[in-house]
Short mmCIF file of C-alpha atoms and ligand atoms in Angstrom, two decimals:
data_model
loop_
_atom_site.label_atom_id
_atom_site.label_comp_id
_atom_site.label_asym_id
_atom_site.label_seq_id
_atom_site.Cartn_x
_atom_site.Cartn_y
_atom_site.Cartn_z
CA VAL A 1 95.43 111.94 69.96
CA SER A 2 97.04 110.93 73.27
CA ARG A 3 99.74 108.40 74.13
CA ALA A 4 98.52 105.64 76.45
CA TRP A 5 100.02 102.47 77.93
CA PHE A 6 98.24 99.19 77.27
CA LEU A 7 98.89 95.83 78.92
CA ALA A 8 100.08 94.03 75.78
CA ARG A 9 100.14 90.52 77.28
CA ALA A 10 99.37 88.83 80.59
CA PRO A 11 102.62 88.70 82.62
CA GLN A 12 104.31 85.28 82.69
CA GLY A 13 105.74 85.06 86.21
CA ARG A 14 107.22 88.37 87.24
CA LEU A 15 106.04 91.53 85.50
CA ARG A 16 108.37 92.93 82.83
CA ALA A 17 108.36 96.41 81.34
CA ASP A 18 107.88 94.90 77.87
CA ASP A 19 104.55 93.39 78.97
CA PHE A 20 103.27 96.91 78.22
CA GLU A 21 102.90 98.75 74.91
CA LEU A 22 102.68 102.51 74.33
CA ARG A 23 100.06 103.38 71.72
CA ASP A 24 98.50 106.50 70.21
CA VAL A 25 94.78 106.64 70.96
CA ASP A 26 92.11 108.93 69.57
CA LEU A 27 90.40 110.98 72.25
CA PRO A 28 86.60 111.00 71.98
CA PRO A 29 84.80 114.36 71.85
CA VAL A 30 83.88 115.71 75.26
CA ALA A 31 80.21 114.94 75.97
CA GLU A 32 77.80 116.61 78.41
CA ASN A 33 79.10 116.30 82.03
CA GLU A 34 82.52 115.13 80.81
CA VAL A 35 85.93 116.78 80.93
CA ARG A 36 89.22 116.34 79.09
CA CYS A 37 92.20 116.20 81.43
CA GLU A 38 95.90 116.57 80.92
CA LEU A 39 97.74 114.20 83.27
CA LEU A 40 100.22 115.76 85.70
CA TRP A 41 101.11 112.89 88.07
CA LEU A 42 100.51 109.16 88.10
CA SER A 43 100.43 107.02 91.24
CA ILE A 44 102.25 103.69 90.89
CA ASP A 45 100.78 101.16 93.32
CA ALA A 46 101.39 97.55 94.26
CA ALA A 47 97.72 96.94 93.50
CA ASN A 48 98.38 97.70 89.79
CA ARG A 49 100.01 94.25 89.57
CA ALA A 50 97.24 92.53 91.58
CA TRP A 51 94.67 93.81 89.06
CA MET A 52 96.40 91.69 86.39
CA GLN A 53 95.80 88.49 88.40
CA GLY A 54 92.02 88.71 88.14
CA ALA A 55 89.05 90.62 89.52
CA THR A 56 89.71 92.20 92.93
CA TYR A 57 87.76 95.15 94.28
CA ARG A 58 87.78 96.25 90.64
CA SER A 59 87.59 94.36 87.35
CA ALA A 60 90.72 92.58 86.11
CA VAL A 61 93.19 94.24 83.79
CA THR A 62 93.55 91.85 80.86
CA ALA A 63 95.83 91.69 77.83
CA GLY A 64 95.01 94.32 75.23
CA THR A 65 93.32 96.76 77.62
CA PRO A 66 94.48 100.28 78.56
CA MET A 67 96.28 100.43 81.89
CA PRO A 68 94.19 102.08 84.61
CA GLY A 69 95.74 103.96 87.50
CA LEU A 70 95.17 106.79 89.94
CA GLY A 71 96.42 110.14 88.78
CA LEU A 72 96.23 113.89 89.13
CA GLY A 73 95.28 116.01 86.16
CA ARG A 74 94.25 119.45 85.05
CA VAL A 75 90.98 120.06 83.20
CA VAL A 76 91.77 121.48 79.75
CA GLU A 77 88.29 121.20 78.20
CA SER A 78 85.03 121.02 80.09
CA ARG A 79 81.33 120.42 79.64
CA SER A 80 80.78 120.27 83.40
CA PRO A 81 79.92 123.47 85.32
CA SER A 82 81.41 122.01 88.51
CA HIS A 83 84.81 121.30 86.83
CA PRO A 84 85.82 124.38 84.81
CA VAL A 85 89.01 124.54 82.75
CA GLY A 86 92.00 124.75 85.11
CA THR A 87 90.45 122.60 87.88
CA ILE A 88 92.91 120.11 89.37
CA VAL A 89 91.35 116.70 89.76
CA ALA A 90 92.23 113.25 91.10
CA GLY A 91 90.81 109.91 90.01
CA ASP A 92 91.35 106.86 87.85
CA LEU A 93 92.80 108.75 84.89
CA GLY A 94 94.92 105.87 83.59
CA TRP A 95 98.49 105.57 82.32
CA ARG A 96 98.19 108.20 79.59
CA GLU A 97 98.87 111.81 78.72
CA GLN A 98 95.25 112.91 78.29
CA CYS A 99 91.86 111.37 78.97
CA VAL A 100 88.16 112.15 78.64
CA VAL A 101 86.21 111.20 81.76
CA GLU A 102 82.90 111.74 83.57
CA ALA A 103 83.27 114.76 85.85
CA ASP A 104 81.33 113.00 88.62
CA ASP A 105 84.05 110.31 88.83
CA LEU A 106 86.67 112.91 89.74
CA GLU A 107 87.61 114.46 93.06
CA VAL A 108 88.46 118.17 92.95
CA VAL A 109 91.83 118.81 94.60
CA ARG A 110 91.85 121.82 96.90
CA GLY A 111 94.41 123.47 99.15
CA THR A 112 97.98 124.58 98.71
CA ARG A 113 99.96 121.48 99.61
CA PRO A 114 102.31 120.06 96.94
CA LEU A 115 100.24 118.22 94.33
CA PRO A 116 101.85 114.76 94.62
CA GLU A 117 100.84 114.61 98.30
CA HIS A 118 97.24 114.23 97.10
CA LEU A 119 98.19 110.84 95.66
CA GLY A 120 100.40 109.85 98.59
CA VAL A 121 100.10 110.98 102.16
CA LEU A 122 96.74 112.76 101.64
CA GLY A 123 95.55 110.21 99.07
CA VAL A 124 95.47 106.45 98.74
CA SER A 125 98.60 105.71 100.82
CA GLY A 126 97.87 108.00 103.74
CA LEU A 127 94.18 107.09 103.94
CA THR A 128 94.99 103.38 103.78
CA ALA A 129 97.54 103.72 106.56
CA TYR A 130 95.23 105.92 108.66
CA PHE A 131 92.05 103.83 108.52
CA GLY A 132 93.79 100.46 108.49
CA LEU A 133 95.91 101.25 111.50
CA LEU A 134 93.65 103.44 113.59
CA ARG A 135 90.23 101.88 112.84
CA ILE A 136 91.08 98.23 112.26
CA GLY A 137 94.27 97.86 114.28
CA ASP A 138 93.10 100.25 117.04
CA PRO A 139 96.57 100.52 118.64
CA GLN A 140 96.81 101.74 122.22
CA PRO A 141 99.73 103.74 123.69
CA GLY A 142 102.52 101.40 124.76
CA GLU A 143 101.42 98.55 122.51
CA THR A 144 103.76 96.93 119.98
CA VAL A 145 102.90 97.46 116.30
CA VAL A 146 104.65 95.52 113.52
CA VAL A 147 104.28 96.63 109.90
CA SER A 148 105.55 94.90 106.75
CA ALA A 149 106.66 96.62 103.51
CA ALA A 150 107.54 99.22 106.14
CA ALA A 151 109.60 101.44 103.83
CA GLY A 152 106.91 101.52 101.13
CA ALA A 153 104.24 104.12 100.44
CA THR A 154 101.70 102.70 102.87
CA GLY A 155 104.03 101.10 105.40
CA SER A 156 106.25 104.14 105.92
CA LEU A 157 103.16 106.08 107.04
CA VAL A 158 101.71 103.26 109.16
CA GLY A 159 104.81 103.08 111.35
CA GLN A 160 104.94 106.84 111.84
CA MET A 161 101.24 107.03 112.71
CA ALA A 162 101.72 104.20 115.23
CA ARG A 163 104.59 106.17 116.76
CA ILE A 164 102.37 109.27 116.93
CA ARG A 165 99.87 107.10 118.85
CA GLY A 166 102.62 106.28 121.37
CA CYS A 167 103.30 102.71 120.26
CA ARG A 168 106.52 100.74 120.01
CA VAL A 169 107.06 100.27 116.26
CA VAL A 170 108.86 97.44 114.47
CA GLY A 171 109.20 97.57 110.68
CA LEU A 172 109.97 94.75 108.25
CA CYS A 173 111.72 95.69 105.01
CA GLY A 174 114.01 94.35 102.33
CA SER A 175 117.44 96.00 102.64
CA PRO A 176 119.94 97.31 105.21
CA ALA A 177 119.61 100.80 103.69
CA LYS A 178 115.86 100.75 104.26
CA GLN A 179 116.39 99.45 107.83
CA ARG A 180 118.69 102.39 108.61
CA TRP A 181 116.25 104.87 107.03
CA LEU A 182 113.33 103.58 109.11
CA GLU A 183 115.29 103.70 112.36
CA ASP A 184 117.28 106.90 111.83
CA ARG A 185 114.83 109.07 109.87
CA LEU A 186 111.31 107.80 110.53
CA GLY A 187 111.67 106.95 114.20
CA TYR A 188 110.98 103.21 114.06
CA ASP A 189 112.22 101.51 117.24
CA VAL A 190 113.58 98.55 115.27
CA ALA A 191 113.68 97.60 111.59
CA LEU A 192 114.27 93.99 110.52
CA ASP A 193 115.08 92.35 107.19
CA HIS A 194 112.10 90.27 106.07
CA ARG A 195 114.39 88.08 103.94
CA SER A 196 116.66 87.10 106.84
CA ASP A 197 116.93 83.38 107.65
CA THR A 198 116.68 84.41 111.30
CA LEU A 199 113.46 86.43 110.95
CA ALA A 200 111.59 84.39 113.60
CA ALA A 201 114.38 84.86 116.15
CA ASP A 202 114.82 88.52 115.17
CA LEU A 203 111.10 89.15 115.73
CA LYS A 204 111.25 87.43 119.11
CA ALA A 205 114.14 89.65 120.15
CA ALA A 206 112.48 92.81 118.81
CA CYS A 207 109.08 92.02 120.37
CA PRO A 208 109.88 90.22 123.63
CA ASP A 209 106.33 90.71 124.96
CA GLY A 210 104.69 89.80 121.64
CA VAL A 211 102.85 91.81 118.97
CA ASP A 212 99.57 93.63 119.64
CA VAL A 213 98.92 94.88 116.10
CA TYR A 214 100.36 93.49 112.88
CA PHE A 215 99.69 95.66 109.80
CA ASP A 216 100.11 93.14 107.01
CA ASN A 217 101.00 94.48 103.57
CA VAL A 218 102.63 91.33 102.26
CA GLY A 219 100.98 88.05 103.40
CA GLY A 220 102.93 84.85 102.61
CA PRO A 221 105.97 83.80 104.65
CA VAL A 222 106.19 87.13 106.51
CA LEU A 223 102.62 86.76 107.84
CA GLU A 224 103.49 83.18 108.76
CA GLY A 225 106.53 84.50 110.64
CA VAL A 226 104.60 87.13 112.62
CA LEU A 227 101.56 84.97 113.53
CA PRO A 228 103.30 82.98 116.31
CA ARG A 229 104.47 86.25 117.90
CA MET A 230 100.93 87.68 118.23
CA ARG A 231 99.74 88.33 121.78
CA VAL A 232 96.39 87.11 123.07
CA GLY A 233 93.76 89.57 121.78
CA GLY A 234 96.04 90.84 119.00
CA ARG A 235 94.73 92.42 115.80
CA ILE A 236 96.00 91.64 112.29
CA VAL A 237 95.17 94.34 109.75
CA CYS A 238 94.93 92.63 106.34
CA CYS A 239 95.84 95.45 103.97
CA GLY A 240 97.40 93.59 101.05
CA VAL A 241 99.36 90.55 99.91
CA ILE A 242 102.21 91.95 97.84
CA SER A 243 104.35 88.81 98.23
CA GLN A 244 101.75 86.98 96.12
CA TYR A 245 101.07 89.63 93.42
CA ASP A 246 104.05 89.33 91.09
CA THR A 247 103.51 85.71 90.13
CA ASP A 248 101.06 83.51 88.25
CA SER A 249 101.10 80.89 91.01
CA PRO A 250 100.21 82.54 94.35
CA ARG A 251 101.08 80.39 97.36
CA PRO A 252 98.38 79.06 99.68
CA GLY A 253 98.73 79.79 103.37
CA PRO A 254 99.59 80.85 105.90
CA ALA A 255 100.25 77.90 108.20
CA GLY A 256 98.88 78.45 111.72
CA VAL A 257 95.45 79.59 110.51
CA PRO A 258 92.96 79.09 112.03
CA GLY A 259 94.69 77.36 115.01
CA LEU A 260 96.60 80.40 116.26
CA ILE A 261 93.61 82.68 115.66
CA VAL A 262 91.58 80.53 118.06
CA THR A 263 94.09 80.04 120.81
CA ARG A 264 95.36 83.65 120.78
CA ARG A 265 91.83 85.12 120.29
CA LEU A 266 93.11 87.11 117.33
CA THR A 267 91.10 89.35 115.06
CA MET A 268 92.11 89.31 111.38
CA ARG A 269 90.23 91.87 109.32
CA GLY A 270 90.57 93.05 105.76
CA PHE A 271 89.53 96.44 104.40
CA ILE A 272 89.70 98.68 101.33
CA TYR A 273 90.42 102.30 102.16
CA THR A 274 87.35 103.49 100.24
CA ASP A 275 85.22 101.74 102.91
CA PHE A 276 85.87 104.92 104.92
CA GLN A 277 85.06 107.44 102.17
CA ALA A 278 82.63 109.38 104.36
CA GLU A 279 85.47 110.18 106.78
CA PHE A 280 88.15 111.19 104.26
CA ASP A 281 87.91 114.93 104.98
CA ALA A 282 88.40 114.50 108.72
CA ALA A 283 91.30 112.08 108.17
CA GLN A 284 93.00 114.42 105.67
CA THR A 285 92.69 117.30 108.15
CA GLU A 286 94.37 115.26 110.90
CA ILE A 287 97.10 114.00 108.54
CA ALA A 288 97.76 117.56 107.27
CA GLY A 289 98.18 118.62 110.92
CA TRP A 290 100.89 115.98 111.39
CA LEU A 291 102.63 117.21 108.23
CA ASP A 292 102.46 120.80 109.46
CA ASP A 293 103.87 120.04 112.91
CA GLY A 294 106.60 117.83 111.47
CA SER A 295 105.53 114.61 113.17
CA LEU A 296 104.95 112.87 109.82
CA GLN A 297 107.68 112.66 107.17
CA VAL A 298 106.94 111.85 103.53
CA ALA A 299 109.27 110.24 101.05
CA GLN A 300 108.73 110.02 97.31
CA HIS A 301 110.34 108.09 94.48
CA VAL A 302 109.71 110.06 91.28
CA ALA A 303 110.15 108.62 87.79
CA GLU A 304 110.21 111.20 85.01
CA GLY A 305 107.81 110.96 82.09
CA LEU A 306 105.01 108.66 80.95
CA ASP A 307 107.54 106.45 79.16
CA ARG A 308 108.91 105.36 82.58
CA ALA A 309 105.61 104.10 84.05
CA PRO A 310 106.17 100.36 83.37
CA ASP A 311 109.72 100.51 84.77
CA ALA A 312 108.43 102.32 87.85
CA LEU A 313 105.96 99.51 88.60
CA VAL A 314 108.60 96.83 88.01
CA ASP A 315 110.93 98.73 90.38
CA LEU A 316 108.24 99.02 93.07
CA LEU A 317 107.53 95.28 92.96
CA ALA A 318 111.26 94.53 93.19
CA GLY A 319 111.67 96.70 96.30
CA ALA A 320 113.75 99.31 94.47
CA THR A 321 111.57 102.24 95.56
CA ARG A 322 111.17 103.91 98.94
CA GLY A 323 108.11 105.84 100.05
CA LYS A 324 105.46 106.82 97.49
CA CYS A 325 106.22 105.84 93.90
CA LEU A 326 105.06 108.44 91.36
CA VAL A 327 105.49 109.27 87.70
CA ARG A 328 105.67 112.93 86.75
CA ILE A 329 103.79 113.17 83.45
CA ALA A 330 103.93 116.92 82.88
CA PRO A 331 106.13 119.61 84.39
CA GLU A 332 104.67 120.81 87.68
CA THR A 333 103.55 124.24 86.56
CA VAL A 334 100.50 124.37 88.79
CA VAL A 335 99.76 124.14 92.49
CA ALA A 336 96.44 123.10 93.94
CA HIS A 337 94.00 125.97 94.06
CA ALA A 338 92.49 127.10 97.30
CA GLY A 339 88.94 127.58 96.03
N1 NAP B 1 93.49 97.73 101.36
C1 NAP B 1 93.67 98.87 100.72
O1 NAP B 1 92.76 99.72 100.60
C2 NAP B 1 95.02 99.17 100.14
C3 NAP B 1 95.29 100.42 99.55
C4 NAP B 1 96.60 100.67 99.07
C5 NAP B 1 97.57 99.66 99.17
N2 NAP B 1 97.24 98.46 99.73
C6 NAP B 1 98.23 97.40 99.87
O2 NAP B 1 99.33 97.93 100.59
C7 NAP B 1 100.50 97.19 100.26
C8 NAP B 1 101.62 98.17 99.91
O3 NAP B 1 101.26 98.81 98.69
P1 NAP B 1 101.99 100.13 98.19
O4 NAP B 1 101.31 100.50 96.93
O5 NAP B 1 102.09 101.09 99.33
O6 NAP B 1 103.43 99.58 97.78
P2 NAP B 1 104.85 99.87 98.46
O7 NAP B 1 104.78 99.41 99.88
O8 NAP B 1 105.32 101.23 98.17
O9 NAP B 1 105.80 98.90 97.65
C9 NAP B 1 105.75 97.57 97.86
C10 NAP B 1 106.91 97.06 98.73
O10 NAP B 1 106.64 95.72 99.08
C11 NAP B 1 107.84 95.07 99.36
N3 NAP B 1 107.80 93.71 98.82
C12 NAP B 1 107.79 93.34 97.52
N4 NAP B 1 107.75 91.99 97.44
C13 NAP B 1 107.75 91.53 98.71
C14 NAP B 1 107.73 90.23 99.26
N5 NAP B 1 107.71 89.13 98.51
N6 NAP B 1 107.73 90.11 100.62
C15 NAP B 1 107.77 91.21 101.40
N7 NAP B 1 107.79 92.47 100.93
C16 NAP B 1 107.79 92.62 99.59
C17 NAP B 1 108.96 95.89 98.71
O11 NAP B 1 109.76 96.46 99.74
P3 NAP B 1 111.03 95.69 100.43
O12 NAP B 1 112.26 96.24 99.77
O13 NAP B 1 110.91 96.11 101.84
O14 NAP B 1 110.86 94.22 100.21
C18 NAP B 1 108.23 97.02 98.01
O15 NAP B 1 108.91 98.24 98.10
C19 NAP B 1 100.11 96.26 99.09
O16 NAP B 1 99.83 94.97 99.59
C20 NAP B 1 98.83 96.90 98.57
O17 NAP B 1 98.01 95.99 97.92
C21 NAP B 1 95.99 98.20 100.19
#
């Protein structure tokens, strides 16, 4: 038996922690090529809420179904020669204490870096920032890069990677404390409040020559605010639309499309980080180098225990977290193995 979170009902408006229900589930016996894992860490992601709105790049999460989610676990029972007991694995393990999964669906975690980094800077957040910025945005030294949800898991890495590339970096975030953190600790040139009534004027002052690359995590009014500041030939990296996730009535828009795309010769391109799966190893090596030489800082918001998973997602959506949001499911008694 394992405890597991289920989505008890479809959220009405904003997500609430009591939209979820914690249940005991029977674990099936481990079949050929399957493993049983004990969860160590769970990644809480903005996309978790988008999955409840309907099918995206994965099937929808509907009322009455177990909550999926990326996690790190340790193999405690195995019928897979490639994943012996003790192997540390990453994959869609779900919001639960234990799971039985196909070994082929799991990535073996190697190396000696702290385990949670494999969900954050070396996992979904870092790879999304890396490929979205460097492949789709293609920023050149001296260009101006604007990123929204700049203090979040993805955004906090995008801005730092843009700085490493020699760009001027402007971050948009939701509180004065986050603005100070981005400017003082992460090296952003300017951080602006995306809720300010003067956002358009603030952007004009912060980007007097316009914006070359906009890394869009939020869509909605913020995208509408940045569009008129784009330079001719600018690139908009469509990474996500968090401003439209936590609602049952997403807003159409933005205004200015396609007119501004035509006149400014803009490129707007969406992506899912797994599009670049074949290049993950090389990207992780470069990112690990930035961690080692201190040019990339990581921040984590850790909630303790499986019971806290729904609250952690509600907090993330409300802007109450900074950096990578994680839930520690089991005490960290293991480090990744080097083999
Ligand atoms: N394409 C891909 O492969 C891929 C992969 C991973 C993530 N993503 C996308 O990346 C984005 C960030 O995801 P994440 O998991 O890293 O979350 P996150 O940035 O750690 O957290 C989300 C942040 O969004 C901000 N936010 C919430 N509502 C907002 C609104 N209405 N307007 C503006 N900002 C708002 C909040 O910060 P403030 O306090 O600053 O408002 C919050 O902290 C999401 O859109 C997600 O879907 C895409």
